[in-house]
Amino acid sequence: MPKVDALGALYAQGLQLFTLTSRAATAWAKITNAINVRDQPLETTLRPYYAAVNDADTLKIWYDSSTVSIPDCPLTPSKGVIMGKQGNFFMMQHSVNGFPLKDAYNWPTTDDAVNNAQIVICMSLAESTLKPIVEGLQYETPLVYLKHLPDAFKVAPFTDLVDGKPSAKQTTTLSTVFKTKPVTPAEQGTFTLYTMKSKSKRNLFSQLLAPAMQSSLTAWTKATEEKYCRGPFSIVPLSGKIDVTSGADVVPITREKDGSRWLITTVDTKNVWCFTNSDFSKERLPCGALCLENANVHGLFKTAAATGTLAKC
């Protein structure tokens, strides 16, 4: 499997691709090759898997419920990949329905994938980090569509996750802190994975994320709630158009043409950016958010948010 950056993020629209890495998180870098062709960061990360799809030594857990509907069974909208072997593992979370495909690298050709903006986050991980992450994901019970567990991983919680077995823990929410596996110490990132069971009556945004960060949140989601202005922390939706800037390139992205969802803290002492596939709504579904405290990443999204329309409490 390839060695990926300790933190890698992609922002794509119309097959145009911009990246952030742990080595250069201060600005978006435009990639020459489109996201649907070879020799760009996402394809090279997944290439070793597609070159040996039947490799018995590779751990593979791919999840996405976007193409499935089960009556009376709410499914988490989270999408992602956990994969690797021989001490070289990575986790990917993303907003793209139907990605990755099982047999070959192809960017989906749906209108949502091609004409809407999307986010993909890729994190290199040590093997010791996998178990707590999988335990956190089990709270959401994501729908696993591709699975292979080498012998060393044929134990709980890995078997429970791929079999769709809910967590037996009594709590309905879980916060899992983990560090990426860096090339150098300066490139290490610390993430928190927040996950919530379907039976939880709490709101992910106002009752889990904001209190955990002790901050109000600016939310770029397809909100069905206008805003939340009760209690010590508000949830304020961002709407209209934002600009993603890479040097001379300014890419305008409207909320209607963006498949991704993210949040940023507003308090000066916290520089947290969160990625999620959930919307700010009254609906209570199993869900989760992946959050990173990093001033550079937070600053880039704060700059983009400043070009949009922010609701007021």
Tab-separated table of N, CA and C in Angstrom, residues 62-137:
chain	number	residue	atom	x	y	z
A	62	TRP	N	-14.694	-0.748	3.371
A	62	TRP	CA	-15.237	0.387	2.624
A	62	TRP	C	-16.725	0.513	2.963
A	63	TYR	N	-17.173	1.713	3.281
A	63	TYR	CA	-18.568	1.874	3.716
A	63	TYR	C	-19.220	3.093	3.064
A	64	ASP	N	-20.517	2.947	2.768
A	64	ASP	CA	-21.299	3.992	2.099
A	64	ASP	C	-22.727	3.481	1.977
A	65	SER	N	-23.678	4.204	2.514
A	65	SER	CA	-25.076	3.757	2.457
A	65	SER	C	-25.899	4.560	1.455
A	66	SER	N	-25.247	5.357	0.611
A	66	SER	CA	-25.981	6.293	-0.242
A	66	SER	C	-26.853	5.616	-1.289
A	67	THR	N	-26.539	4.387	-1.667
A	67	THR	CA	-27.306	3.717	-2.723
A	67	THR	C	-28.299	2.699	-2.170
A	68	VAL	N	-28.472	2.688	-0.848
A	68	VAL	CA	-29.318	1.677	-0.212
A	68	VAL	C	-30.380	2.361	0.643
A	69	SER	N	-31.580	1.822	0.610
A	69	SER	CA	-32.655	2.298	1.472
A	69	SER	C	-33.300	1.096	2.148
A	70	ILE	N	-33.271	1.074	3.472
A	70	ILE	CA	-33.855	-0.023	4.235
A	70	ILE	C	-35.001	0.540	5.065
A	71	PRO	N	-36.245	0.104	4.820
A	71	PRO	CA	-37.391	0.644	5.555
A	71	PRO	C	-37.212	0.506	7.066
A	72	ASP	N	-37.557	1.580	7.784
A	72	ASP	CA	-37.528	1.590	9.253
A	72	ASP	C	-36.140	1.298	9.814
A	73	CYS	N	-35.124	1.563	9.034
A	73	CYS	CA	-33.751	1.342	9.500
A	73	CYS	C	-32.904	2.540	9.079
A	74	PRO	N	-32.813	3.558	9.928
A	74	PRO	CA	-32.030	4.738	9.559
A	74	PRO	C	-30.550	4.403	9.431
A	75	LEU	N	-29.928	4.886	8.372
A	75	LEU	CA	-28.521	4.605	8.108
A	75	LEU	C	-27.702	5.885	8.199
A	76	THR	N	-26.493	5.764	8.705
A	76	THR	CA	-25.609	6.917	8.749
A	76	THR	C	-25.227	7.342	7.336
A	77	PRO	N	-25.121	8.631	7.079
A	77	PRO	CA	-24.684	9.080	5.757
A	77	PRO	C	-23.164	9.049	5.581
A	78	SER	N	-22.434	8.626	6.595
A	78	SER	CA	-20.970	8.638	6.524
A	78	SER	C	-20.444	7.704	5.442
A	79	LYS	N	-19.342	8.116	4.824
A	79	LYS	CA	-18.716	7.350	3.747
A	79	LYS	C	-17.219	7.311	3.995
A	80	GLY	N	-16.600	6.143	3.748
A	80	GLY	CA	-15.167	6.109	3.972
A	80	GLY	C	-14.508	4.794	3.638
A	81	VAL	N	-13.210	4.761	3.892
A	81	VAL	CA	-12.352	3.617	3.606
A	81	VAL	C	-11.359	3.465	4.745
A	82	ILE	N	-11.157	2.233	5.196
A	82	ILE	CA	-10.024	1.889	6.055
A	82	ILE	C	-9.290	0.764	5.346
A	83	MET	N	-7.996	0.945	5.107
A	83	MET	CA	-7.296	-0.023	4.281
A	83	MET	C	-5.798	0.004	4.566
A	84	GLY	N	-5.124	-1.115	4.264
A	84	GLY	CA	-3.671	-1.150	4.353
A	84	GLY	C	-3.154	-2.514	4.748
A	85	LYS	N	-1.827	-2.601	4.877
A	85	LYS	CA	-1.175	-3.831	5.307
A	85	LYS	C	0.247	-3.514	5.752
A	86	GLN	N	0.828	-4.454	6.493
A	86	GLN	CA	2.232	-4.400	6.889
A	86	GLN	C	2.608	-3.070	7.529
A	87	GLY	N	1.794	-2.642	8.478
A	87	GLY	CA	2.097	-1.425	9.220
A	87	GLY	C	1.867	-0.136	8.477
A	88	ASN	N	1.308	-0.209	7.296
A	88	ASN	CA	1.081	0.980	6.474
A	88	ASN	C	-0.409	1.072	6.142
A	89	PHE	N	-1.143	1.819	6.962
A	89	PHE	CA	-2.599	1.877	6.852
A	89	PHE	C	-3.052	3.321	6.641
A	90	PHE	N	-4.241	3.459	6.097
A	90	PHE	CA	-4.817	4.792	5.989
A	90	PHE	C	-6.332	4.724	6.109
A	91	MET	N	-6.891	5.863	6.468
A	91	MET	CA	-8.337	6.034	6.548
A	91	MET	C	-8.720	7.188	5.636
A	92	MET	N	-9.805	7.004	4.933
A	92	MET	CA	-10.321	8.043	4.048
A	92	MET	C	-11.769	8.312	4.426
A	93	GLN	N	-12.131	9.581	4.582
A	93	GLN	CA	-13.530	9.958	4.710
A	93	GLN	C	-13.837	10.939	3.587
A	94	HIS	N	-15.057	10.841	3.048
A	94	HIS	CA	-15.364	11.649	1.869
A	94	HIS	C	-16.859	11.878	1.751
A	95	SER	N	-17.232	12.687	0.760
A	95	SER	CA	-18.635	13.056	0.553
A	95	SER	C	-19.219	12.492	-0.735
A	96	VAL	N	-18.491	11.620	-1.422
A	96	VAL	CA	-18.839	11.211	-2.788
A	96	VAL	C	-19.675	9.932	-2.796
A	97	ASN	N	-20.907	10.003	-3.235
A	97	ASN	CA	-21.751	8.813	-3.326
A	97	ASN	C	-21.178	7.816	-4.337
A	98	GLY	N	-21.147	6.536	-3.934
A	98	GLY	CA	-20.718	5.488	-4.850
A	98	GLY	C	-19.230	5.433	-5.119
A	99	PHE	N	-18.417	5.927	-4.201
A	99	PHE	CA	-16.967	5.943	-4.390
A	99	PHE	C	-16.301	5.374	-3.146
A	100	PRO	N	-15.207	4.620	-3.323
A	100	PRO	CA	-14.588	4.143	-4.556
A	100	PRO	C	-15.323	2.914	-5.107
A	101	LEU	N	-15.157	2.676	-6.385
A	101	LEU	CA	-15.681	1.457	-6.987
A	101	LEU	C	-14.817	0.275	-6.580
A	102	LYS	N	-15.383	-0.926	-6.650
A	102	LYS	CA	-14.680	-2.108	-6.156
A	102	LYS	C	-13.563	-2.594	-7.074
A	103	ASP	N	-13.735	-2.447	-8.387
A	103	ASP	CA	-12.858	-3.172	-9.304
A	103	ASP	C	-11.799	-2.332	-9.998
A	104	ALA	N	-12.009	-1.036	-10.151
A	104	ALA	CA	-11.038	-0.201	-10.857
A	104	ALA	C	-11.248	1.253	-10.457
A	105	TYR	N	-10.182	2.049	-10.557
A	105	TYR	CA	-10.327	3.462	-10.207
A	105	TYR	C	-11.133	4.187	-11.274
A	106	ASN	N	-12.268	4.699	-10.861
A	106	ASN	CA	-13.094	5.544	-11.713
A	106	ASN	C	-13.811	6.552	-10.832
A	107	TRP	N	-13.676	7.807	-11.143
A	107	TRP	CA	-14.472	8.817	-10.459
A	107	TRP	C	-15.903	8.679	-10.957
A	108	PRO	N	-16.905	8.663	-10.066
A	108	PRO	CA	-18.288	8.487	-10.516
A	108	PRO	C	-18.682	9.522	-11.571
A	109	THR	N	-19.562	9.124	-12.463
A	109	THR	CA	-19.997	10.006	-13.550
A	109	THR	C	-21.352	10.647	-13.271
A	110	THR	N	-21.855	10.502	-12.052
A	110	THR	CA	-23.126	11.125	-11.696
A	110	THR	C	-22.990	12.643	-11.689
A	111	ASP	N	-24.113	13.322	-11.816
A	111	ASP	CA	-24.108	14.784	-11.783
A	111	ASP	C	-23.530	15.289	-10.468
A	112	ASP	N	-23.860	14.612	-9.378
A	112	ASP	CA	-23.378	15.030	-8.062
A	112	ASP	C	-21.859	14.978	-7.982
A	113	ALA	N	-21.259	13.935	-8.548
A	113	ALA	CA	-19.806	13.774	-8.474
A	113	ALA	C	-19.067	14.684	-9.447
A	114	VAL	N	-19.640	14.888	-10.621
A	114	VAL	CA	-18.938	15.631	-11.670
A	114	VAL	C	-19.158	17.136	-11.557
A	115	ASN	N	-20.377	17.546	-11.242
A	115	ASN	CA	-20.705	18.969	-11.287
A	115	ASN	C	-20.790	19.634	-9.925
A	116	ASN	N	-20.752	18.853	-8.865
A	116	ASN	CA	-20.771	19.422	-7.523
A	116	ASN	C	-19.398	19.304	-6.878
A	117	ALA	N	-19.096	20.215	-5.988
A	117	ALA	CA	-17.846	20.124	-5.236
A	117	ALA	C	-17.927	18.965	-4.247
A	118	GLN	N	-16.788	18.373	-3.938
A	118	GLN	CA	-16.713	17.250	-3.008
A	118	GLN	C	-15.433	17.375	-2.183
A	119	ILE	N	-15.423	16.745	-1.017
A	119	ILE	CA	-14.226	16.702	-0.176
A	119	ILE	C	-13.843	15.255	0.080
A	120	VAL	N	-12.549	14.976	0.001
A	120	VAL	CA	-11.979	13.683	0.377
A	120	VAL	C	-10.829	13.959	1.339
A	121	ILE	N	-10.825	13.298	2.491
A	121	ILE	CA	-9.745	13.447	3.470
A	121	ILE	C	-9.064	12.099	3.623
A	122	CYS	N	-7.748	12.085	3.569
A	122	CYS	CA	-6.991	10.846	3.693
A	122	CYS	C	-5.945	11.007	4.785
A	123	MET	N	-5.900	10.055	5.720
A	123	MET	CA	-4.999	10.121	6.867
A	123	MET	C	-4.195	8.842	6.983
A	124	SER	N	-2.883	8.944	7.057
A	124	SER	CA	-2.047	7.768	7.295
A	124	SER	C	-2.125	7.406	8.770
A	125	LEU	N	-2.156	6.101	9.060
A	125	LEU	CA	-2.385	5.639	10.428
A	125	LEU	C	-1.442	4.506	10.795
A	126	ALA	N	-1.082	4.460	12.065
A	126	ALA	CA	-0.387	3.302	12.607
A	126	ALA	C	-1.415	2.207	12.875
A	127	GLU	N	-0.994	0.958	12.832
A	127	GLU	CA	-1.916	-0.153	13.052
A	127	GLU	C	-2.578	-0.067	14.422
A	128	SER	N	-1.861	0.427	15.423
A	128	SER	CA	-2.404	0.522	16.780
A	128	SER	C	-3.570	1.503	16.875
A	129	THR	N	-3.708	2.374	15.896
A	129	THR	CA	-4.774	3.376	15.893
A	129	THR	C	-6.088	2.826	15.357
A	130	LEU	N	-6.036	1.716	14.633
A	130	LEU	CA	-7.214	1.226	13.926
A	130	LEU	C	-8.331	0.788	14.863
A	131	LYS	N	-7.991	0.076	15.931
A	131	LYS	CA	-9.030	-0.469	16.807
A	131	LYS	C	-9.916	0.619	17.398
A	132	PRO	N	-9.372	1.669	18.036
A	132	PRO	CA	-10.275	2.697	18.576
A	132	PRO	C	-11.085	3.420	17.507
A	133	ILE	N	-10.526	3.592	16.313
A	133	ILE	CA	-11.293	4.222	15.240
A	133	ILE	C	-12.468	3.338	14.839
A	134	VAL	N	-12.227	2.051	14.697
A	134	VAL	CA	-13.291	1.114	14.327
A	134	VAL	C	-14.350	1.059	15.419
A	135	GLU	N	-13.938	1.097	16.678
A	135	GLU	CA	-14.908	1.131	17.774
A	135	GLU	C	-15.770	2.385	17.690
A	136	GLY	N	-15.171	3.506	17.305
A	136	GLY	CA	-15.945	4.727	17.136
A	136	GLY	C	-16.924	4.622	15.982
A	137	LEU	N	-16.469	4.100	14.859
A	137	LEU	CA	-17.349	3.941	13.699
A	137	LEU	C	-18.510	3.005	13.993
